[in-house]
Short mmCIF file of C-alpha atoms and ligand atoms in Angstrom, two decimals:
data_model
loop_
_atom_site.label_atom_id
_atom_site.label_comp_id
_atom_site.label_asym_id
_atom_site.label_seq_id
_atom_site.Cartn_x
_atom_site.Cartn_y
_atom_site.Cartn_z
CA UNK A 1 0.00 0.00 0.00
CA UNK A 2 1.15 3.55 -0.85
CA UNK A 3 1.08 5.68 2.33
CA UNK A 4 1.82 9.40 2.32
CA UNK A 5 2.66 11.48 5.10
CA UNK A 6 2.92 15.12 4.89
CA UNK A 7 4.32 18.10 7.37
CA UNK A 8 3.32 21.55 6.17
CA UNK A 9 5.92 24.39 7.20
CA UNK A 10 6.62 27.73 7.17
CA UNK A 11 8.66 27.33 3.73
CA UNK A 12 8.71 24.05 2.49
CA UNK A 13 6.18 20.88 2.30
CA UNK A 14 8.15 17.71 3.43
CA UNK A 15 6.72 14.74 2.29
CA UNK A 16 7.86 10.80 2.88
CA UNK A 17 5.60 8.26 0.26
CA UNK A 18 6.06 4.74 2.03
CA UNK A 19 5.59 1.89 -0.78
CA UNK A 20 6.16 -1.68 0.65
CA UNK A 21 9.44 -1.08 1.85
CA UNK A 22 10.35 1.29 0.01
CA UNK A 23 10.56 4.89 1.44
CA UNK A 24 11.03 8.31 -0.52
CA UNK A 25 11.30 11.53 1.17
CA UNK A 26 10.76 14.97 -0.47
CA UNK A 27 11.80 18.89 0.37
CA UNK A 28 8.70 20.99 -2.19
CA UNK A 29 9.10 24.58 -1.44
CA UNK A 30 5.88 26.44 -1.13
CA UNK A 31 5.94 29.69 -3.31
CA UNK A 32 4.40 32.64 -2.43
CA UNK A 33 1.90 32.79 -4.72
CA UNK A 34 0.17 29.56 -3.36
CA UNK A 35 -0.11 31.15 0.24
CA UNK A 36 -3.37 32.53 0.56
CA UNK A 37 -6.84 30.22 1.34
CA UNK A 38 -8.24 28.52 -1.56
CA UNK A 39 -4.79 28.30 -3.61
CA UNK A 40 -2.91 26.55 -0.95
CA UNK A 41 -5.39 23.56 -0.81
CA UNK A 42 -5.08 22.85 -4.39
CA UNK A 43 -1.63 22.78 -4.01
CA UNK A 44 -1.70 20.58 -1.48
CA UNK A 45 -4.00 18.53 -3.80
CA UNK A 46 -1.63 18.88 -7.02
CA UNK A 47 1.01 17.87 -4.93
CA UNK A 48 -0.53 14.87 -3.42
CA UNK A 49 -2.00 13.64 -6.67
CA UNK A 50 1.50 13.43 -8.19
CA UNK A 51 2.40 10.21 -5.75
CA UNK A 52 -1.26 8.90 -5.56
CA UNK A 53 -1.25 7.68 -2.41
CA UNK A 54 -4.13 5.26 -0.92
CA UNK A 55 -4.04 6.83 2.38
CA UNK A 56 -2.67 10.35 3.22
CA UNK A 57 -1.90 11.77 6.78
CA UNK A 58 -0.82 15.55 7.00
CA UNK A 59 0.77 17.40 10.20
CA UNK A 60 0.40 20.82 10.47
CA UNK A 61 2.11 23.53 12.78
CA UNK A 62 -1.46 24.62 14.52
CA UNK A 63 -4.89 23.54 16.20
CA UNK A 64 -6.62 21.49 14.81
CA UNK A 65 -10.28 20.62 16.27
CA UNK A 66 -11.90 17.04 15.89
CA UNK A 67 -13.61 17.96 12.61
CA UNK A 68 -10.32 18.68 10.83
CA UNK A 69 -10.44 22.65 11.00
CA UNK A 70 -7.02 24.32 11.62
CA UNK A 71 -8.67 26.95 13.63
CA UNK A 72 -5.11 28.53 14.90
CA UNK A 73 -1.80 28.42 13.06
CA UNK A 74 0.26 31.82 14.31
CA UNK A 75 2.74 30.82 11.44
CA UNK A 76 0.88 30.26 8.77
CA UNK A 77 -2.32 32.08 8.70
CA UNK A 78 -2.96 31.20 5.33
CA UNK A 79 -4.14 27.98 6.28
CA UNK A 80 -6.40 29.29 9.33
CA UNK A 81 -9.94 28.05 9.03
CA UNK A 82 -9.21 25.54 6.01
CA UNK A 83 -10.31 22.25 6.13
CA UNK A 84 -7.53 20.23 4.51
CA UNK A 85 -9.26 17.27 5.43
CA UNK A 86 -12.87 17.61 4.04
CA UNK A 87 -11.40 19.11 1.09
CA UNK A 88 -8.94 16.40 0.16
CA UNK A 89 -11.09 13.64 0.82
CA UNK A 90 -13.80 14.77 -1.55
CA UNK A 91 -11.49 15.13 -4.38
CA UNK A 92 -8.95 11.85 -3.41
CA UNK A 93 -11.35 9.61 -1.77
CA UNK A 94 -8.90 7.94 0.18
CA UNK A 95 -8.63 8.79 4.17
CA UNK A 96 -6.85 12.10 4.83
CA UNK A 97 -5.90 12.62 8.31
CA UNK A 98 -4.89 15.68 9.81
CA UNK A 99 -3.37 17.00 12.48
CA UNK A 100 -1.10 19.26 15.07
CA UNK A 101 2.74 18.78 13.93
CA UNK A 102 4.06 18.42 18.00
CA UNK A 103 1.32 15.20 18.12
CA UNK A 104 2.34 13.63 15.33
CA UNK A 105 6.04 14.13 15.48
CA UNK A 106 5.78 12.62 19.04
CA UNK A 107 3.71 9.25 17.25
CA UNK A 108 6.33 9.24 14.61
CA UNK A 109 9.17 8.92 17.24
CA UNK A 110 7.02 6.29 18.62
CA UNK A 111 6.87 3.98 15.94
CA UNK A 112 9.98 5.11 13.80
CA UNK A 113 12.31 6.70 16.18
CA UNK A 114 13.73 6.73 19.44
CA UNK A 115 10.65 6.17 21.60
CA UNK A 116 9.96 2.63 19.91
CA UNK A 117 8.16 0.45 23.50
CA UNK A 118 7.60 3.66 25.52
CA UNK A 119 4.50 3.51 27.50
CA UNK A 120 4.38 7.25 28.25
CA UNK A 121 6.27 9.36 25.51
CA UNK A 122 6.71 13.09 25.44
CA UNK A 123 8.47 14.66 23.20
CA UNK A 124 9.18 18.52 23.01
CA UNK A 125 10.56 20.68 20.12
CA UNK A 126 12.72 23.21 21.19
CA UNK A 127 12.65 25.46 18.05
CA UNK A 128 11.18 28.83 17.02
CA UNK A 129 8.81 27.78 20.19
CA UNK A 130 8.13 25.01 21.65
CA UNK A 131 5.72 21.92 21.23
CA UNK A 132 4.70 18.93 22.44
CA UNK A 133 3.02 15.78 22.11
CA UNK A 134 2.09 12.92 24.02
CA UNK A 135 1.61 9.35 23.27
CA UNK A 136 0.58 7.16 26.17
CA UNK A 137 0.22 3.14 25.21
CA UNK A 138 0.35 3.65 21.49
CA UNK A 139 -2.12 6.43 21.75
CA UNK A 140 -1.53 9.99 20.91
CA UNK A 141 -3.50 12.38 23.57
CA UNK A 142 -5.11 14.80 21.67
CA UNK A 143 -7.66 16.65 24.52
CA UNK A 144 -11.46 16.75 24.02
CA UNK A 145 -11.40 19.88 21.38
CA UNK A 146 -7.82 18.08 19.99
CA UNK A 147 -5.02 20.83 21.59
CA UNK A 148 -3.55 19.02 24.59
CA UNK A 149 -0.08 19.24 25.14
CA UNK A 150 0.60 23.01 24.83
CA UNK A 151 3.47 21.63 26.96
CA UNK A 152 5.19 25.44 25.66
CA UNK A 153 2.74 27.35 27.36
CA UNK A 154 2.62 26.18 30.44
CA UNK A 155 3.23 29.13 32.62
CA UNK A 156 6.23 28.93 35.22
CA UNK A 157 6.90 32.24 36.00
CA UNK A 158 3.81 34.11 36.97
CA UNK A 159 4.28 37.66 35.36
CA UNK A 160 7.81 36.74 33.25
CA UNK A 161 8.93 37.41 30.19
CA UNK A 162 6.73 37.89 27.47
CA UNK A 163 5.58 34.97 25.44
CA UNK A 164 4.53 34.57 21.40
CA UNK A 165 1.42 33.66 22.34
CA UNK A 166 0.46 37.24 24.08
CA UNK A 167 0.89 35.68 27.64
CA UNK A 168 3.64 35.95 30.56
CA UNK A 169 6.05 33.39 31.94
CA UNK A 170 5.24 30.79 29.32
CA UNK A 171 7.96 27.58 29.30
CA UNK A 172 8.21 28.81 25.65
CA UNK A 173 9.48 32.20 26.80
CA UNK A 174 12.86 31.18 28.00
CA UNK A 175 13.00 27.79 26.47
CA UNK A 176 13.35 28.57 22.28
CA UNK A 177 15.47 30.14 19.91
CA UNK A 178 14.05 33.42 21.43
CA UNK A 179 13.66 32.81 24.81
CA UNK A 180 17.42 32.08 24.43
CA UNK A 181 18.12 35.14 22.62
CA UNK A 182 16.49 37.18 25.12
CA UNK A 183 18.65 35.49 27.90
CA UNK A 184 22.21 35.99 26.26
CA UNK A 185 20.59 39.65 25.34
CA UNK A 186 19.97 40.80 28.72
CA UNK A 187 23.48 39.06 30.09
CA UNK A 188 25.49 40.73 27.49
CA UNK A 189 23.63 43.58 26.30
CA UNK A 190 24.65 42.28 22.31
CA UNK A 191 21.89 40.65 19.61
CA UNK A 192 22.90 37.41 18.90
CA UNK A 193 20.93 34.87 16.80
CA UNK A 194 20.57 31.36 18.75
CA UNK A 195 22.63 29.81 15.87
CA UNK A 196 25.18 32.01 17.29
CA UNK A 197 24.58 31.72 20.74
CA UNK A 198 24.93 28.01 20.55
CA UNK A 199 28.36 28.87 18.65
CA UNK A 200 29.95 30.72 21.45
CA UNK A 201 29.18 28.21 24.04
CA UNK A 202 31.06 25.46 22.40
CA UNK A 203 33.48 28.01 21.86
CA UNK A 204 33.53 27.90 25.70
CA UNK A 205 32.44 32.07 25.69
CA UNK A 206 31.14 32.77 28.97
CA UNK A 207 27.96 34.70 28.61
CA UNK A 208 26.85 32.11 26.16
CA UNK A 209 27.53 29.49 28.51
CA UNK A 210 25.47 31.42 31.66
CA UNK A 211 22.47 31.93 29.22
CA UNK A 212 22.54 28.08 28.95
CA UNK A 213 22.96 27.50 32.62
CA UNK A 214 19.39 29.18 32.73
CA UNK A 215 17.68 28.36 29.57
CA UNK A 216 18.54 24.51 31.26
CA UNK A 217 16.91 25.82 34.81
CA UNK A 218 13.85 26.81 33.18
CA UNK A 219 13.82 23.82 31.01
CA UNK A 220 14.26 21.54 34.06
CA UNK A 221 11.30 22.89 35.78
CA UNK A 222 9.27 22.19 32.66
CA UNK A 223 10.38 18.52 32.80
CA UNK A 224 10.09 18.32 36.36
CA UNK A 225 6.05 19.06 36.14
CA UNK A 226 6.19 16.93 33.06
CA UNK A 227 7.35 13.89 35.70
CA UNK A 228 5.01 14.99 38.42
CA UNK A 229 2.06 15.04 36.43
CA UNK A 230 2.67 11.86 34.12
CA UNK A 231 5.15 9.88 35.14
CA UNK A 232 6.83 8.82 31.45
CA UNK A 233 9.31 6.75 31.11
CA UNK A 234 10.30 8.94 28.26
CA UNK A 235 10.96 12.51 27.37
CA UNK A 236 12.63 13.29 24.46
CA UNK A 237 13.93 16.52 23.11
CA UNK A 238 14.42 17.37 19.48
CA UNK A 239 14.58 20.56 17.65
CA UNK A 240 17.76 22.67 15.70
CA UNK A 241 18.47 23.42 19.32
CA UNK A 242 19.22 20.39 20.69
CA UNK A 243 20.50 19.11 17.43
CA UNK A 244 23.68 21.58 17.27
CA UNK A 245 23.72 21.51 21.01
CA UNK A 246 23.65 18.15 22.50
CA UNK A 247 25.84 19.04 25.67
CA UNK A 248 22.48 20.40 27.71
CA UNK A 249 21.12 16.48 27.69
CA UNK A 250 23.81 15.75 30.58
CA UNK A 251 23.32 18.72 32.53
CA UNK A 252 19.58 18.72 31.85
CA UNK A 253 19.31 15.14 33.05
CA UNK A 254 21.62 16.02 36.42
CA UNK A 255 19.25 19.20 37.83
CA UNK A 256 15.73 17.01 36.77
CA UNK A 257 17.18 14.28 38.46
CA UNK A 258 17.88 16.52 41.66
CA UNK A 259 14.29 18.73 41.57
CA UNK A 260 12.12 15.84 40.28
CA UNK A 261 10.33 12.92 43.22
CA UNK A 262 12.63 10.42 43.32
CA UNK A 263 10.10 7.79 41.93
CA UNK A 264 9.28 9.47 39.27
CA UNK A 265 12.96 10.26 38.46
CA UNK A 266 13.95 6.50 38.95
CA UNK A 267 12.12 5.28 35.55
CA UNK A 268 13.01 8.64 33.72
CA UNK A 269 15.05 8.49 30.65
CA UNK A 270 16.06 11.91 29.35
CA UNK A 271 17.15 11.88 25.24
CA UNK A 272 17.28 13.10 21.88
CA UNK A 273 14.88 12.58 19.51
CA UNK A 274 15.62 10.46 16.53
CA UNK A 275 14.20 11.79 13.37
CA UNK A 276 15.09 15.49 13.10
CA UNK A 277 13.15 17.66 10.88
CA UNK A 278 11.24 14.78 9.69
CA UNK A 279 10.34 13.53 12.57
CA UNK A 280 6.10 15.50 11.74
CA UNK A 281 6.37 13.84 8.32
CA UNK A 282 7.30 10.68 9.95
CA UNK A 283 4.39 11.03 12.48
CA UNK A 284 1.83 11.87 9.47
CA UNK A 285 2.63 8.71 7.78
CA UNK A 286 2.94 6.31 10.83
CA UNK A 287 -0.93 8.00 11.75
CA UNK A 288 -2.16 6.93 8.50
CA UNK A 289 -0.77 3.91 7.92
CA UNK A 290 -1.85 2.39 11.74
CA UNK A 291 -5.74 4.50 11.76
CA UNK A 292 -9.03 3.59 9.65
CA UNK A 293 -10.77 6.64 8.64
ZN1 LIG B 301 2.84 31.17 25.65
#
């Protein structure tokens, strides 16, 4: 059977067609002139006609409620109110399944990556901001309305730094590439992109290594209520972060292990995620290949 998965992003459409064993993965860049409502789902259907898939599943970086609506995308408002999956279904009719990019990249780590036999996986990008997704016994928790896991919004500092999403003392605030920014900023007084930040700390500079120290507090009290809440056996990080800077998994693991109820913290593994930037794409397809419409 020909599956399809799909993860729609800010520039480009990444798509992996599973045939048998076979496995192809594709980088489409979206062009400007497709990014407006109407033009961007035949696109999307032009695009996915061209591998004619039997089944299609399609993460996307925003809500998306039980009916298949993306009613919030802060990155790509183009696609706000579209309903990708209505739409393509009519005109494919094969299942379509759609859905946040956090929840599916945490299934695909769960049945591709490095969260294969978890019982309770969560998985956070640390990236522009910062998502999550759960999957707990093969299932991915979606909420009633479909947006649990705003794991980057949940508030631990009670009137702190400003957030993306309008509020204060969000997790996402200090933990992403511009929560991090604004830490090295307000050490150092200088504007440095995270890319560079991370530089300077393997360089061993000092005020990139401080604005580590805390970006790692904050994000060890976002893993600690992670572990006090569900108890996983798994958390894994991924994200360009964590990708170019590895070295906060040991120091990360050392101050959760210290904050965090030791039970909890006994059956804790702390790691990297396995599939990168394809890890939503991977998701997508490992939804539709394992869910009847
Ligand atoms: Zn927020």
């Amino acid at each position: 059977m020909k599956v399809l998965g799909v993860d729609i992003g800010g520039t480009f459409v990444k798509i992996i067609l599973k045939d048998g064993d076979s496995v192809v993965k594709e980088k489409i860049a979206i062009s400007e002139d497709v990014k407006e409502k109407g033009k961007f789902e035949k696109f999307m259907l032009d695009t996915i006609l061209k591998y004619s898939p039997q089944k299609v599943g399609i993460a996307v970086a925003g809500l998306v409620n039980k009916e298949g609506v993306i009613t919030n995308s802060p990155n790509l408002r183009y696609i706000e109110g579209i309903n990708l999956k209505v739409y393509l279904q009519n005109y494919l009719n094969i299942p379509v399944f759609v859905g946040n990019d956090a929840n599916f990249a945490a299934y695909g780590e769960y049945i591709y990556g490095n969260g294969k036999g978890s019982k309770i996986l969560i998985c956070l990008t640390l990236g522009t901001g910062l998502g999550g997704g759960t999957v707990i016994d093969g299932r991915i928790v979606e909420g009633v309305s479909g947006s649990a896991m705003e794991i980057g919004h949940m508030i631990i500092e009670k009137g702190g730094k400003l957030c993306n999403c309008g509020r204060r003392g969000c997790l996402e605030a200090y933990v992403s590439s511009y929560g991090l920014e604004r830490i090295y900023r307000e050490i150092s007084g200088e504007d440095f992109s995270s890319f560079d930040i991370i530089k300077l700390a393997k360089e061993g500079d000092i005020k990139a290594l401080n604005s580590f120290d805390i970006f790692i507090d904050y994000l060890s009290v976002g893993v600690m209520n992670i572990a006090h809440i569900f108890n996983p056996d798994k958390v894994l990080l991924s994200g360009g972060i964590v990708e170019n800077y590895p070295q906060l998994l040991p120091k990360l693991r050392k101050i959760v292990k210290r904050i965090t109820f030791p039970l909890p913290a006994k059956d804790l593994t702390i790691d990297s995620g396995l599939l990168g930037s394809w890890s939503g794409s991977y998701g997508a397809l490992a939804v539709a290949e394992n869910h009847s419409s």
